[in-house]
Tab-separated table of C-alpha atoms in Angstrom:
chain	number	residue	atom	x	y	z
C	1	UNK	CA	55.817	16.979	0.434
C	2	UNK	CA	54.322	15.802	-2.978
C	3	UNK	CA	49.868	16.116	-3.178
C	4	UNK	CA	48.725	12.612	-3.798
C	5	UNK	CA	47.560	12.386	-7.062
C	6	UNK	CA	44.102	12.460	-7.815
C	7	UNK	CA	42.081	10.746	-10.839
C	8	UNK	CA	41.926	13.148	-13.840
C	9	UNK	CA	38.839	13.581	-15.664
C	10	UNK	CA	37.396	15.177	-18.380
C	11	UNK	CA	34.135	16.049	-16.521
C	12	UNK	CA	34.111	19.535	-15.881
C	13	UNK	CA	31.507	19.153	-12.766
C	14	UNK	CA	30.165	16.191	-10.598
C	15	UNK	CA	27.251	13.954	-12.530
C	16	UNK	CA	25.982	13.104	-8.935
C	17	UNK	CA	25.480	16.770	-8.345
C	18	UNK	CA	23.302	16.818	-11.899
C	19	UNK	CA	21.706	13.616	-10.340
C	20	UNK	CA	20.491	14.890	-7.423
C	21	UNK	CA	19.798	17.841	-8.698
C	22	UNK	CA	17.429	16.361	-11.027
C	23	UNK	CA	15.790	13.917	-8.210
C	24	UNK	CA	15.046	16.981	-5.945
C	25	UNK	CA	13.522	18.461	-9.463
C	26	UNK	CA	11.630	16.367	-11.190
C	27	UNK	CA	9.707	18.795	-12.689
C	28	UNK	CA	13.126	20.286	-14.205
C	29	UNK	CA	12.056	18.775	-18.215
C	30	UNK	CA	8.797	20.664	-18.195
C	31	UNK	CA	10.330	23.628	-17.742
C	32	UNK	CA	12.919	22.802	-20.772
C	33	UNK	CA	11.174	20.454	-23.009
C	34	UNK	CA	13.655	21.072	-25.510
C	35	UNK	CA	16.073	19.185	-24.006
C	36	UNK	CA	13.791	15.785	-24.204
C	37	UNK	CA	14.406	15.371	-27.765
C	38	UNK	CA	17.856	17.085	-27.766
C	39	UNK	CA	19.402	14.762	-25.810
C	40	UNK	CA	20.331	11.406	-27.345
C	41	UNK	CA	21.260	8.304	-25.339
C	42	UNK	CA	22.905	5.088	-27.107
C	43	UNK	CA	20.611	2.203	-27.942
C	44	UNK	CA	21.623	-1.382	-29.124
C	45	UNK	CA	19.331	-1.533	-31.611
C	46	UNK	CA	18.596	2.159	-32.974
C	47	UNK	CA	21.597	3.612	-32.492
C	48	UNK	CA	20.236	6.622	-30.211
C	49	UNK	CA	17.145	7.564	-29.132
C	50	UNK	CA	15.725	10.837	-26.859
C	51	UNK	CA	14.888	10.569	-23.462
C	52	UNK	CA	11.090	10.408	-24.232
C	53	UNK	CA	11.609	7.419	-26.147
C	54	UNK	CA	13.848	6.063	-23.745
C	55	UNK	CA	11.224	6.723	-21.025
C	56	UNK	CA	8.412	4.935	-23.071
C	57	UNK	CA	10.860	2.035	-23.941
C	58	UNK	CA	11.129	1.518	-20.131
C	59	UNK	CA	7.481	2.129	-19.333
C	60	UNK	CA	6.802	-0.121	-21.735
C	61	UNK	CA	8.944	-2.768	-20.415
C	62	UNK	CA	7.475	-2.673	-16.517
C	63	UNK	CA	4.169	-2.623	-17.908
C	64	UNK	CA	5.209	-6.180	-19.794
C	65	UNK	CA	6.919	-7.103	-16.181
C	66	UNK	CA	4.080	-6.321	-14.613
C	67	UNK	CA	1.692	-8.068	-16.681
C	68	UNK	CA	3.806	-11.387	-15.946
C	69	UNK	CA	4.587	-11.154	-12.520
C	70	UNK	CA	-0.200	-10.841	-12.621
C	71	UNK	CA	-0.146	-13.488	-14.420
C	72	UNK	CA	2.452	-15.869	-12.333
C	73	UNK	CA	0.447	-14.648	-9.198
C	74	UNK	CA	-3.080	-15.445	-11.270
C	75	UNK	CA	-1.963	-19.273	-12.022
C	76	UNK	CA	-0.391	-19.910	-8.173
C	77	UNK	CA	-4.063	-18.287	-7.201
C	78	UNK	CA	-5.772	-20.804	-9.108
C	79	UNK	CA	-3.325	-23.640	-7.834
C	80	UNK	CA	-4.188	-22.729	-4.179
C	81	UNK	CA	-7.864	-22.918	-4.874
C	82	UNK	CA	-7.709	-25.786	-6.526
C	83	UNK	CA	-5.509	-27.771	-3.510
C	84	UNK	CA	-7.930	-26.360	-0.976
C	85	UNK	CA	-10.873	-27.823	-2.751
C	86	UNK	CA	-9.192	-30.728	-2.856
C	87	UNK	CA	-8.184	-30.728	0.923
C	88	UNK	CA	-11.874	-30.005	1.625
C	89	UNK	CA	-13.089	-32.856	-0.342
C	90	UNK	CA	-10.345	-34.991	1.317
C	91	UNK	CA	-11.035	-34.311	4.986
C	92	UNK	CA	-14.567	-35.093	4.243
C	93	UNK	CA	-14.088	-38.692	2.982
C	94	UNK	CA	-11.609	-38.985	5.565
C	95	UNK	CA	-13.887	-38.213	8.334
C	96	UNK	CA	-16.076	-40.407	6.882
C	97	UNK	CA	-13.731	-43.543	7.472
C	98	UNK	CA	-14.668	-45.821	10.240
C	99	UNK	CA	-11.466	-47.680	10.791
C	100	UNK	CA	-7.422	-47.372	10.060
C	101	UNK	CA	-7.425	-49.471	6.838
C	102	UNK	CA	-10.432	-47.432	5.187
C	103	UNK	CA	-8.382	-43.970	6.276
C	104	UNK	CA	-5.176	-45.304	4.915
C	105	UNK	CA	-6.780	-46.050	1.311
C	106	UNK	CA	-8.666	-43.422	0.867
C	107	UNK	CA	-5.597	-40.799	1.886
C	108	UNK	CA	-3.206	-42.830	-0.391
C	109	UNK	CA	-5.729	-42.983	-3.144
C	110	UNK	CA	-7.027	-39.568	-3.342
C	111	UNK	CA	-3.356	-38.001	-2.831
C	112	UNK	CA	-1.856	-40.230	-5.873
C	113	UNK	CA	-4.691	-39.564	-8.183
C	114	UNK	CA	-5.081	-35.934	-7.458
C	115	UNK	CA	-1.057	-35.312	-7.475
C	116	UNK	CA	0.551	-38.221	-9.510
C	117	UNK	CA	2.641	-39.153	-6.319
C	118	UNK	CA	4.418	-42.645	-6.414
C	119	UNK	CA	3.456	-43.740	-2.519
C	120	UNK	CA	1.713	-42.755	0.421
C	121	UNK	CA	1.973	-44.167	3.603
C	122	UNK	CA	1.791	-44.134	7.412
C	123	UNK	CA	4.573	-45.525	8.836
C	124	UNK	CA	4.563	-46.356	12.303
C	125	UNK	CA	8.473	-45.955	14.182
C	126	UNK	CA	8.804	-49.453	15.820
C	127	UNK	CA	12.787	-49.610	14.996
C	128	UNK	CA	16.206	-48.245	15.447
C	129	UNK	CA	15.875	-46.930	11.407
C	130	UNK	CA	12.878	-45.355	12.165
C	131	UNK	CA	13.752	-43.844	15.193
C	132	UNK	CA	16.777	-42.549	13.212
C	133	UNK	CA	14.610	-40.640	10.650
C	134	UNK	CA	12.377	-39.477	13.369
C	135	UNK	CA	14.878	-37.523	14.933
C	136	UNK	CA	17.510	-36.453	12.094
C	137	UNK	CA	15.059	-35.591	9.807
C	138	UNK	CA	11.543	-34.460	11.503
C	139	UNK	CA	13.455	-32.333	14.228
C	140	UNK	CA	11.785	-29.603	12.851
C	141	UNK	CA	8.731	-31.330	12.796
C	142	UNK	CA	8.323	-31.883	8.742
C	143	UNK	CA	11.147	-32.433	6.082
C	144	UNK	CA	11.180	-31.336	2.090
C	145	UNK	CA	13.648	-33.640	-0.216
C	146	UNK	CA	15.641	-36.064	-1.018
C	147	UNK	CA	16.813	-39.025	1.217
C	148	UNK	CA	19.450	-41.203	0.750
C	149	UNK	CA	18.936	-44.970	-1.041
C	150	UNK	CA	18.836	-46.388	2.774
C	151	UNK	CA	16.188	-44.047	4.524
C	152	UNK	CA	14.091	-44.504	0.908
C	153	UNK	CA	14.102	-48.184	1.095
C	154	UNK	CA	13.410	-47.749	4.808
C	155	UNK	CA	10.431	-45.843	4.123
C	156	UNK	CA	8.801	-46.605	0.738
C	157	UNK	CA	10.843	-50.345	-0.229
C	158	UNK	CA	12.631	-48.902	-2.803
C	159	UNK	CA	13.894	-45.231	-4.287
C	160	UNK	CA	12.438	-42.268	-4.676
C	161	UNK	CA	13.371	-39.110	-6.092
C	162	UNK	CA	11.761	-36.233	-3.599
C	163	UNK	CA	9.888	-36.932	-0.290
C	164	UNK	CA	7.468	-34.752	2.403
C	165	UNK	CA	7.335	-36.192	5.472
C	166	UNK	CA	6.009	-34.883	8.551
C	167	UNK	CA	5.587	-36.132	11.990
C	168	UNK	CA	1.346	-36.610	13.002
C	169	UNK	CA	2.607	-35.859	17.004
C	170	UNK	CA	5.263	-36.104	19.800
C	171	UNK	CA	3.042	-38.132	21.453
C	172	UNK	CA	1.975	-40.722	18.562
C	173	UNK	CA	5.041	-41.684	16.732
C	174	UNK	CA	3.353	-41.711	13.400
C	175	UNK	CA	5.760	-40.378	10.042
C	176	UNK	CA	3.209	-39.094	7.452
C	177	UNK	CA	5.329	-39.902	4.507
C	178	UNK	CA	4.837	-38.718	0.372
C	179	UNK	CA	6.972	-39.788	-2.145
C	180	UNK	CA	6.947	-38.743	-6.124
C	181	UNK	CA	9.453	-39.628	-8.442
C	182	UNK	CA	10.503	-36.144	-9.565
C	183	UNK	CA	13.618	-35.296	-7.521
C	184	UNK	CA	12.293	-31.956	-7.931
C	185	UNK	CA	8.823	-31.809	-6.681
C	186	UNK	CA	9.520	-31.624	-2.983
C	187	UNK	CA	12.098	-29.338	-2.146
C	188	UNK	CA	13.357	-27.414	1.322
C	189	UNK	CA	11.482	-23.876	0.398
C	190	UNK	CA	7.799	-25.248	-0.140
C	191	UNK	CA	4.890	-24.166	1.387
C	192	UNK	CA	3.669	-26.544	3.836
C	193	UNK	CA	0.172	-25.786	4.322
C	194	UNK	CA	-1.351	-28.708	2.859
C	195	UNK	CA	0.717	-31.249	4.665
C	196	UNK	CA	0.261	-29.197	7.787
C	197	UNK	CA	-3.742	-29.479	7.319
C	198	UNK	CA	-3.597	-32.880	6.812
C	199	UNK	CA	-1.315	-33.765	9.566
C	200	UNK	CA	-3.813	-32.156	11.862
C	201	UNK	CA	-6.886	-33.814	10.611
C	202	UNK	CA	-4.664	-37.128	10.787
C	203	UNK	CA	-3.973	-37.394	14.428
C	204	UNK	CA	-7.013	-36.210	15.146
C	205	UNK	CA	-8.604	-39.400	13.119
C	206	UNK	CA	-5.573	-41.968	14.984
C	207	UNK	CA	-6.474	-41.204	18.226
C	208	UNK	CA	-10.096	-42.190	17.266
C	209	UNK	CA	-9.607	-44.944	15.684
């Protein structure tokens, strides 16, 4: 009965033996220091380089990874603040309304100037359509996206390229509805903690008024 052949190499031990070794050692180059700059490893650019180079190269780059990844989490800081100082302000003036026209300028007003978005409005479901969009889209409660040229039209009276819509109650069949033009802006994976606030401070105004 023949062996089965196995792969031929010119390795003369394991490398994952060397790797672990080195792992469960990590103190194994300060005991041979020699061997930092001895060893060369290939680099695009310079040809080869030692391992304390190499090391500093990488260093180098996480510190530059880290810096942006502060910085992306410094800007969305500063967006946050500045959408719940807005939301603040907003609930204030809208607390302030005394009837539905008042509340319905003053949201649509304040949300287009502050955010550049094309329409906002509170659409009441009174029809088949609407009752179609209430429960294909806002099963979940709120939707992110796009809608097609017929649930737009329904909506807003014409096209839009992203919506957020969100439903004010089960028992007050109210769609708070956004629209902006970018087909980007609202998408699926948003946060929706700013459209949740409002939705809350909304139906708590309609049954008021």
């Amino acid at each position: 009965m023949t062996e089965p052949l196995m792969p031929q190499t010119d390795v003369p031990f394991d490398e994952l033996i060397i790797r672990e070794y080195l792992l469960d050692n990590p103190d194994f180059f300060n005991r041979y220091p020699e061997l930092l700059l001895a060893m060369r490893l290939p680099h695009m650019e310079r040809g080869a380089i030692s391992l304390v180079e190499r090391r500093q190269e990488i260093l180098r780059q996480r510190v530059s990874q880290l810096e942006e990844e502060i910085t992306s989490l410094l800007t969305m800081a500063a967006r946050n603040e500045k959408i719940y100082q807005f939301n603040t302000e907003l609930s204030f003036q809208l607390l302030n309304c005394a009837d539905l026209v008042s509340l319905k300028e003053v949201l649509a007003d304040s949300l287009k100037l502050q955010f550049n978005f094309s329409h906002v409005r509170l659409i009441s479901v009174l029809d088949t359509d609407m009752k179609a969009i209430w429960d294909q889209r806002l099963h979940k409660g709120h939707y992110f996206g796009r809608l097609t040229q017929q649930e737009a039209k329904r909506l807003f009276g014409n096209e839009v390229g992203s919506v957020a819509l969100t439903k004010l109650s089960e028992d007050n069949p109210v769609i708070f509805a956004i629209a902006s033009q970018d087909a980007t802006h609202f998408h699926p994976d948003m946060d929706n903690m700013l459209l949740e606030q409002l939705r809350r401070l909304l139906a708590h105004m309609l049954a008021k008024l």
